[in-house]
Coordinates of C-alpha atoms and ligand atoms in Angstrom, one line a residue:
X1 CA 0.0 0.0 0.0
X2 CA 1.2 3.5 -0.8
X3 CA 2.6 5.3 2.2
X4 CA 0.5 8.3 3.3
X5 CA 2.4 11.5 2.7
X6 CA 2.6 13.9 5.7
X7 CA 2.2 17.6 5.3
X8 CA 5.9 18.1 6.1
X9 CA 8.6 15.7 5.2
X10 CA 11.8 16.1 7.3
X11 CA 15.0 14.1 7.1
X12 CA 16.8 12.2 9.8
X13 CA 20.4 13.1 10.6
X14 CA 21.7 10.1 8.6
X15 CA 19.8 11.3 5.5
X16 CA 21.3 14.8 5.5
X17 CA 23.6 15.5 2.5
X18 CA 27.3 15.3 3.3
X19 CA 28.4 16.7 0.0
X20 CA 27.3 19.4 -2.4
X21 CA 26.5 18.3 -6.0
X22 CA 28.4 20.1 -8.8
X23 CA 26.2 19.9 -11.9
X24 CA 28.9 21.3 -14.1
X25 CA 30.7 17.9 -13.9
X26 CA 27.7 16.3 -15.7
X27 CA 26.8 19.0 -18.2
X28 CA 27.0 18.0 -21.9
X29 CA 28.5 21.4 -22.7
X30 CA 30.4 23.3 -20.1
X31 CA 29.6 27.1 -19.9
X32 CA 31.9 29.3 -21.9
X33 CA 34.9 30.5 -19.8
X34 CA 34.7 33.6 -17.7
X35 CA 37.0 36.3 -19.4
X36 CA 39.4 38.7 -17.9
X37 CA 38.0 42.2 -18.7
X38 CA 41.4 43.5 -19.6
X39 CA 43.0 40.7 -21.6
X40 CA 39.8 39.0 -22.7
X41 CA 41.5 35.7 -21.9
X42 CA 39.9 33.0 -19.7
X43 CA 40.5 34.0 -16.1
X44 CA 42.9 31.9 -14.1
X45 CA 42.9 31.2 -10.4
X46 CA 45.5 33.9 -9.8
X47 CA 43.3 36.5 -11.4
X48 CA 40.6 35.7 -8.9
X49 CA 42.4 35.2 -5.6
X50 CA 43.0 38.9 -4.8
X51 CA 39.2 39.2 -4.8
X52 CA 37.8 35.8 -3.6
X53 CA 39.0 33.2 -1.0
X54 CA 41.3 30.6 -2.4
X55 CA 39.1 27.6 -1.7
X56 CA 36.1 29.4 -3.3
X57 CA 38.1 30.1 -6.4
X58 CA 38.9 26.4 -6.7
X59 CA 35.2 25.7 -6.4
X60 CA 34.4 28.4 -9.0
X61 CA 36.7 26.8 -11.6
X62 CA 35.9 23.2 -10.8
X63 CA 34.2 21.5 -13.7
X64 CA 35.2 17.9 -12.9
X65 CA 34.4 16.9 -9.3
X66 CA 30.7 15.8 -9.1
X67 CA 30.5 15.9 -5.4
X68 CA 32.4 18.2 -3.0
X69 CA 32.4 17.4 0.6
X70 CA 30.6 19.8 3.0
X71 CA 33.0 20.6 5.8
X72 CA 31.8 19.5 9.2
X73 CA 31.8 23.0 10.6
X74 CA 29.3 24.1 7.8
X75 CA 27.2 21.0 8.4
X76 CA 27.0 21.9 12.1
X77 CA 25.7 25.3 11.2
X78 CA 23.2 23.9 8.7
X79 CA 21.8 21.8 11.6
X80 CA 20.5 25.0 13.3
X81 CA 18.0 25.6 10.5
X82 CA 18.2 22.5 8.2
X83 CA 16.9 20.3 6.9
X84 CA 14.3 22.8 5.6
X85 CA 10.8 21.3 5.4
X86 CA 9.5 19.8 2.2
X87 CA 5.8 20.6 2.4
X88 CA 3.0 18.9 0.6
X89 CA 0.6 21.8 -0.2
X90 CA -2.6 19.8 0.6
X91 CA -4.5 23.0 1.4
X92 CA -3.5 24.7 -1.8
X93 CA -4.3 21.6 -3.8
X94 CA -7.8 21.5 -2.2
X95 CA -8.4 25.2 -2.7
X96 CA -7.5 24.8 -6.4
X97 CA -9.4 21.6 -6.8
X98 CA -6.5 20.1 -8.7
X99 CA -5.6 16.5 -9.1
X100 CA -1.9 17.6 -9.1
X101 CA 0.3 17.0 -6.2
X102 CA 2.1 20.2 -5.1
X103 CA 5.3 20.2 -3.0
X104 CA 7.4 23.2 -1.9
X105 CA 10.7 23.4 -0.3
X106 CA 10.6 26.2 2.3
X107 CA 13.8 28.1 2.8
X108 CA 12.5 31.0 4.8
X109 CA 12.8 29.4 8.3
X110 CA 16.0 31.3 9.4
X111 CA 16.5 34.8 10.6
X112 CA 17.8 36.1 7.3
X113 CA 14.5 34.8 5.8
X114 CA 15.8 33.2 2.6
X115 CA 18.0 30.5 1.1
X116 CA 20.9 32.9 0.8
X117 CA 22.3 31.7 4.2
X118 CA 23.2 28.3 2.6
X119 CA 26.0 29.9 0.6
X120 CA 26.8 32.8 3.1
X121 CA 27.8 30.3 5.8
X122 CA 30.0 28.4 3.3
X123 CA 31.7 31.5 2.1
X124 CA 32.4 32.8 5.6
X125 CA 33.8 29.4 6.6
X126 CA 36.4 29.4 3.8
X127 CA 37.3 33.0 4.6
X128 CA 37.9 32.1 8.2
X129 CA 39.9 29.0 7.3
X130 CA 42.2 31.2 5.1
X131 CA 42.9 33.3 8.2
X132 CA 41.2 36.4 6.8
X133 CA 40.1 39.3 9.0
X134 CA 36.9 40.0 7.3
X135 CA 34.8 40.2 4.1
X136 CA 33.0 42.9 2.1
X137 CA 29.8 42.6 0.1
X138 CA 26.9 44.6 -1.3
X139 CA 23.2 44.2 -0.7
X140 CA 20.2 45.4 -2.5
X141 CA 16.9 44.3 -0.9
X142 CA 18.9 43.1 2.1
X143 CA 18.5 39.3 2.3
X144 CA 22.0 38.6 1.2
X145 CA 23.6 41.2 3.6
X146 CA 21.6 39.8 6.5
X147 CA 22.7 36.2 5.6
X148 CA 26.3 37.2 5.5
X149 CA 26.0 39.1 8.8
X150 CA 24.8 36.0 10.5
X151 CA 27.5 33.9 8.9
X152 CA 30.3 36.3 9.8
X153 CA 29.2 36.7 13.3
X154 CA 29.2 32.9 13.7
X155 CA 32.8 32.6 12.5
X156 CA 34.1 35.8 14.1
X157 CA 34.8 37.7 10.9
X158 CA 34.4 41.4 10.3
X159 CA 31.9 42.4 7.7
X160 CA 31.4 45.6 5.7
X161 CA 28.1 45.8 3.7
X162 CA 27.6 48.4 1.0
X163 CA 23.8 48.7 0.9
X164 CA 22.1 50.5 -2.0
X165 CA 21.1 53.9 -0.6
X166 CA 17.5 53.7 -1.4
X167 CA 17.2 50.3 0.5
X168 CA 19.3 51.7 3.3
X169 CA 16.7 54.5 3.7
X170 CA 13.6 52.4 3.0
X171 CA 14.5 49.2 4.9
X172 CA 15.8 50.4 8.3
X173 CA 14.8 47.0 9.9
X174 CA 17.1 45.1 7.5
X175 CA 20.0 47.4 8.7
X176 CA 19.0 46.8 12.3
X177 CA 19.3 43.0 11.9
X178 CA 22.6 43.3 10.2
X179 CA 24.0 45.6 12.9
X180 CA 22.7 43.2 15.6
X181 CA 24.9 40.6 14.1
X182 CA 27.9 43.0 14.2
X183 CA 28.1 44.1 10.5
X184 CA 29.2 47.6 9.5
X185 CA 26.7 49.1 7.0
X186 CA 27.5 51.9 4.4
X187 CA 24.8 53.5 2.3
X188 CA 26.1 53.2 -1.3
X189 CA 27.4 55.3 -2.9
X190 CA 29.6 56.2 0.1
X191 CA 32.6 58.5 0.5
X192 CA 34.7 55.6 1.8
X193 CA 35.8 54.4 -1.6
X194 CA 37.2 55.9 -4.8
X195 CA 34.3 54.4 -6.8
X196 CA 31.7 55.9 -4.4
X197 CA 33.3 59.3 -4.3
X198 CA 33.4 59.5 -8.0
X199 CA 29.7 58.7 -8.4
X200 CA 28.8 61.1 -5.6
X201 CA 30.8 63.9 -7.2
X202 CA 29.0 63.4 -10.5
X203 CA 25.5 62.5 -9.1
X204 CA 25.2 63.9 -5.6
X205 CA 21.5 63.0 -5.3
X206 CA 21.8 59.4 -6.6
X207 CA 19.9 56.7 -4.7
X208 CA 22.5 54.2 -5.7
X209 CA 22.4 50.9 -7.6
X210 CA 23.5 47.3 -7.2
X211 CA 26.2 47.8 -9.8
X212 CA 27.7 50.7 -7.9
X213 CA 27.5 48.9 -4.6
X214 CA 29.4 45.9 -6.2
X215 CA 32.1 48.3 -7.4
X216 CA 32.5 49.7 -3.9
X217 CA 32.6 46.3 -2.1
X218 CA 35.2 44.9 -4.6
X219 CA 37.3 48.0 -4.1
X220 CA 37.1 47.8 -0.4
X221 CA 38.1 44.2 -0.4
X222 CA 41.1 44.9 -2.7
X223 CA 42.4 47.8 -0.7
X224 CA 41.9 46.4 2.8
X225 CA 44.5 44.0 4.2
X226 CA 43.1 40.6 5.2
X227 CA 39.8 41.1 3.4
X228 CA 38.1 39.4 0.4
X229 CA 34.7 39.9 -1.3
X230 CA 31.7 37.6 -1.3
X231 CA 28.7 37.5 -3.7
X232 CA 25.3 35.9 -3.1
X233 CA 24.2 34.6 -6.5
X234 CA 25.2 34.0 -10.2
X235 CA 28.6 32.4 -9.4
X236 CA 29.2 28.6 -9.8
X237 CA 30.3 28.3 -6.2
X238 CA 26.9 29.8 -5.0
X239 CA 24.9 27.3 -7.2
X240 CA 27.1 24.5 -5.7
X241 CA 26.3 25.5 -2.1
X242 CA 22.6 25.9 -3.0
X243 CA 22.5 22.3 -4.3
X244 CA 21.8 21.4 -0.6
X245 CA 18.2 22.5 -1.4
X246 CA 17.7 20.0 -4.2
X247 CA 19.6 17.2 -2.5
X248 CA 17.4 17.4 0.6
X249 CA 14.2 17.7 -1.5
X250 CA 15.1 14.7 -3.6
X251 CA 15.8 12.5 -0.6
X252 CA 12.6 13.6 1.0
X253 CA 10.5 12.8 -2.1
X254 CA 12.1 9.5 -2.7
X255 CA 11.3 8.4 0.9
X256 CA 7.7 8.5 -0.3
X257 CA 8.4 7.1 -3.8
X258 CA 7.6 10.6 -5.2
X259 CA 9.4 12.3 -8.0
X260 CA 8.6 15.7 -9.6
X261 CA 7.2 15.9 -13.2
X262 CA 7.7 19.7 -13.0
X263 CA 10.3 21.7 -11.1
X264 CA 9.8 25.4 -10.7
X265 CA 12.0 28.2 -9.3
X266 CA 12.2 32.0 -9.4
X267 CA 15.3 33.2 -11.2
X268 CA 17.1 36.3 -10.2
X269 CA 20.8 35.4 -10.6
X270 CA 19.8 31.7 -10.8
X271 CA 21.1 30.3 -7.4
X272 CA 17.9 28.9 -5.8
X273 CA 16.6 27.3 -9.0
X274 CA 20.1 26.0 -9.9
X275 CA 20.3 24.5 -6.4
X276 CA 16.8 23.1 -6.3
X277 CA 17.0 21.5 -9.7
X278 CA 20.6 20.2 -9.5
X279 CA 20.1 16.6 -8.4
X280 CA 17.0 16.3 -10.7
X281 CA 19.1 17.7 -13.6
X282 CA 21.7 15.0 -12.8
X283 CA 19.0 12.4 -13.6
X284 CA 18.0 14.3 -16.7
X285 CA 21.6 14.6 -18.0
X286 CA 22.1 10.9 -17.4
X287 CA 18.9 10.1 -19.3
X288 CA 17.2 8.4 -16.3
X289 CA 14.3 10.8 -15.9
X290 CA 12.9 13.8 -17.7
X291 CA 11.4 16.4 -15.3
X292 CA 10.3 19.6 -16.9
X293 CA 12.2 22.6 -15.5
X294 CA 10.8 26.1 -15.4
X295 CA 12.6 29.3 -14.5
X296 CA 10.3 32.2 -13.6
X297 CA 11.3 35.8 -14.0
X298 CA 9.6 39.1 -13.7
X299 CA 8.2 40.5 -17.0
X300 CA 9.9 43.8 -16.1
X301 CA 13.3 42.2 -16.0
X302 CA 13.1 39.4 -18.6
X303 CA 16.7 38.3 -19.0
X304 CA 16.0 34.7 -20.2
X305 CA 12.7 35.2 -22.1
X306 CA 13.8 38.3 -24.0
X307 CA 17.6 38.7 -23.3
X308 CA 20.6 37.8 -25.5
X309 CA 23.0 34.9 -24.9
X310 CA 26.2 36.9 -25.0
X311 CA 29.4 37.8 -23.2
X312 CA 28.6 40.6 -20.9
X313 CA 29.9 42.3 -17.7
X314 CA 28.5 41.1 -14.4
X315 CA 28.2 44.7 -13.0
X316 CA 27.1 48.1 -14.1
X317 CA 30.6 49.6 -13.5
X318 CA 32.1 47.2 -15.9
X319 CA 35.0 46.2 -13.6
X320 CA 34.1 42.5 -13.2
X321 CA 35.0 39.7 -15.6
X322 CA 32.8 38.9 -18.6
X323 CA 30.5 35.9 -18.5
X324 CA 28.6 34.3 -21.4
X325 CA 25.0 34.4 -20.2
X326 CA 21.5 35.5 -20.9
X327 CA 21.6 39.2 -20.4
X328 CA 19.7 42.4 -20.9
X329 CA 22.9 44.4 -20.9
X330 CA 24.7 45.7 -17.8
X331 CA 23.1 49.2 -18.3
X332 CA 19.6 47.8 -18.1
X333 CA 17.7 49.0 -15.0
X334 CA 14.2 47.7 -14.4
X335 CA 11.5 50.3 -14.0
X336 CA 11.0 51.9 -10.6
X337 CA 7.6 50.3 -10.1
X338 CA 9.1 46.9 -9.9
X339 CA 8.6 45.7 -6.4
X340 CA 10.5 42.7 -5.4
X341 CA 13.9 41.4 -6.2
X342 CA 15.0 39.4 -9.3
X343 CA 16.2 42.6 -10.9
X344 CA 19.6 41.4 -12.0
X345 CA 20.4 42.1 -15.7
X346 CA 22.1 38.7 -16.3
X347 CA 21.8 35.1 -15.3
X348 CA 24.1 32.4 -13.9
X349 CA 26.4 31.0 -16.7
X350 CA 25.5 27.4 -15.7
X351 CA 21.7 28.1 -15.9
X352 CA 22.2 30.0 -19.1
X353 CA 24.1 27.1 -20.8
X354 CA 21.5 24.5 -19.6
X355 CA 18.8 26.7 -21.0
X356 CA 20.6 27.3 -24.3
X357 CA 21.1 23.5 -24.6
X358 CA 17.4 22.7 -23.8
X359 CA 18.0 20.9 -20.5
X360 CA 16.4 23.7 -18.5
X361 CA 13.2 23.4 -20.6
X362 CA 11.5 26.7 -20.2
X363 CA 11.7 30.3 -18.9
X364 CA 8.4 32.1 -18.2
X365 CA 7.9 35.8 -17.5
X366 CA 5.1 36.9 -15.1
X367 CA 3.7 40.2 -14.3
X368 CA 3.9 41.5 -10.7
X369 CA 0.2 42.0 -10.0
X370 CA -0.5 38.4 -10.9
X371 CA 2.5 37.4 -8.8
X372 CA 1.0 39.2 -5.8
X373 CA -2.4 37.6 -6.5
X374 CA -0.7 34.2 -6.2
X375 CA 1.2 35.4 -3.1
X376 CA -2.0 36.4 -1.3
X377 CA -3.9 33.2 -2.4
X378 CA -1.0 31.1 -1.1
X379 CA -0.6 33.1 2.2
X380 CA -4.2 32.6 3.0
X381 CA -4.3 28.8 2.5
X382 CA -0.8 27.7 3.3
X383 CA -0.2 30.1 6.2
X384 CA 3.2 31.5 5.0
X385 CA 3.6 35.1 3.8
X386 CA 6.0 34.6 0.8
X387 CA 8.7 36.9 -0.4
X388 CA 7.7 38.5 -3.7
X389 CA 10.6 36.7 -5.4
X390 CA 9.3 33.3 -4.2
X391 CA 5.8 34.3 -5.3
X392 CA 7.0 34.2 -8.9
X393 CA 7.4 30.4 -8.5
X394 CA 4.0 30.2 -6.7
X395 CA 2.3 31.9 -9.6
X396 CA 3.6 29.3 -12.1
X397 CA 3.0 26.4 -9.8
X398 CA -0.7 27.5 -9.4
X399 CA -1.0 27.9 -13.2
X400 CA 0.4 24.4 -13.8
X401 CA -1.9 22.9 -11.2
X402 CA -4.9 24.6 -12.9
X403 CA -3.8 23.1 -16.2
X404 CA -3.8 19.7 -14.5
X405 CA -7.3 20.4 -13.3
X406 CA -8.4 21.1 -16.9
X407 CA -6.7 18.1 -18.4
X408 CA -7.3 15.7 -15.4
X409 CA -3.5 14.9 -15.3
X410 CA -2.1 14.0 -11.8
X411 CA 1.2 15.6 -12.2
X412 CA 3.7 16.1 -9.3
X413 CA 4.9 19.7 -9.0
X414 CA 7.8 20.9 -6.9
X415 CA 8.6 24.5 -6.4
X416 CA 11.1 26.5 -4.4
X417 CA 9.6 28.7 -1.7
X418 CA 12.7 30.7 -1.2
X419 CA 11.8 33.2 1.6
X420 CA 9.4 35.1 3.7
X421 CA 7.9 38.5 2.9
X422 CA 8.2 40.2 6.3
X423 CA 10.5 42.9 4.9
X424 CA 8.5 43.5 1.8
X425 CA 5.4 44.8 3.5
X426 CA 5.5 48.1 1.6
X427 CA 5.0 46.1 -1.6
X428 CA 2.1 44.2 0.0
X429 CA 0.6 47.5 1.1
X430 CA 0.8 48.8 -2.4
X431 CA -0.9 45.7 -3.7
X432 CA -3.6 45.8 -1.0
X433 CA -4.3 49.4 -1.7
X434 CA -4.7 48.7 -5.4
X435 CA -1.6 50.9 -6.2
X436 CA 0.5 48.2 -7.8
X437 CA 0.9 48.2 -11.5
X438 CA 2.6 46.2 -14.2
X439 CA 5.3 47.3 -16.4
X440 CA 6.7 45.5 -19.4
X441 CA 9.6 47.1 -21.1
X442 CA 9.2 47.9 -24.8
X443 CA 11.6 46.6 -27.5
X444 CA 13.1 50.0 -27.6
X445 CA 13.7 49.9 -23.8
X446 CA 15.5 46.6 -24.2
X447 CA 17.5 48.0 -27.1
X448 CA 19.0 50.6 -24.9
X449 CA 20.3 47.8 -22.5
X450 CA 21.5 45.6 -25.4
X451 CA 23.6 48.6 -26.7
X452 CA 25.7 48.2 -23.5
X453 CA 26.7 44.6 -24.3
X454 CA 30.3 44.8 -25.5
X455 CA 31.0 43.6 -29.0
X456 CA 34.0 41.2 -28.9
X457 CA 35.1 40.4 -32.4
X458 CA 36.2 36.8 -32.8
X459 CA 34.9 35.7 -29.4
X460 CA 31.8 33.5 -29.2
Ligands
PLP1 C1 17.8 36.6 -3.8 C2 16.5 35.9 -3.7 C3 16.0 35.2 -4.9 C4 16.6 35.3 -6.2 O1 18.0 35.0 -6.3 P1 18.5 33.6 -7.0 O2 20.0 33.8 -6.9 O3 18.0 33.6 -8.4 O4 18.0 32.5 -6.2 C5 14.8 34.6 -4.8 N1 14.1 34.5 -3.6 C6 14.6 35.1 -2.5 C7 13.7 35.1 -1.3 C8 15.8 35.8 -2.5 O5 16.2 36.4 -1.4

């Protein structure tokens, strides 16, 4: 007889993953190499070690080891908030009247409120192991900065966070949490770096941007003895660490003889989706199973659905290496009415390659009012107030479940519920007051961003 599936599936200590899975080792085509912005040659480890920790550089460039052991110190920290629950959304299924089985992996159960802590703790660990004094980073909405604050305080590292000025002013509670964990926060642009002073001199009233905050954080790491820089998405190392999400989800599902037909994740820089789908992608690449993968992005920042697959800079300041990825151009800035996250112009090179090769089956763009419709519907029946980013995945999970209702198919759907929405209440207020609108960039808007993609004759 089939086992009855509980609302929440947890794992025993013995079932917890002891290694991360490196999907790159199994990809049919590796992503194109990251290029040095000066020489346009593939970057080597020694180009990256002034900026990143040595062990993380090795992970970044590792395309051969399928499994990389999770150090015991990191596994000990994971035990404080992992395994995260895999929830069978019985209440949502009932509300929708769908024959589909819906599962979500909930990553919001830690103080930082999102999956970003999974990589923050790993990056802080390797910085400590290298004997560093501290790290620098940038934060936009604040989830990443909060996660790094927690991780650095755990390992006794100093942390400087360059927080985009508009968030610094609008999200004082994010700043309060980071300071509680001992981080030093700068509103970016700041007058503590060359990059910041330059921007301030030119645009004294600027509210800042992620691109500028990255430039400041990288400069601070390069010019401060004993410091390195950490980043919360896009990079191979971050997708590697986030594979913990998918590994746990797969083990939990297999315990009940379950396997997803559809795997859905929101896609900003690609780290949560990359992590959730990794072990299922392993099966797909090996020809064992064929789940349908869907990346969900905002219609206002449509890097996969409308972007170009090209070499581009990873930051607005054009100081970082070039990556071959789906991009809207580093000069692309989503419209001001865009509420929650997922506003990065590019996409992880791993996800980009898998999408280009057809293994990541589909990208779908959704509009923000329909995203908030889904968020509220979900909050009311499943009892969790989702982050707006996560609600992109909810939107598509609901749409797929409704399709099953129409066709009578009993598909199994798995999606990533990446975080809570407690720090996004101004967006919920705008939605509740009917003040939220949708914005879809025109082709001309996109052309302006595409114009900033460098043309590199002879490089594909
Ligand atoms: C940062 C973030 C995302 C998007 O980033 P990815 O790197 O694409 O995963 C999604 N959900 C939440 C809650 C986030 O904080």
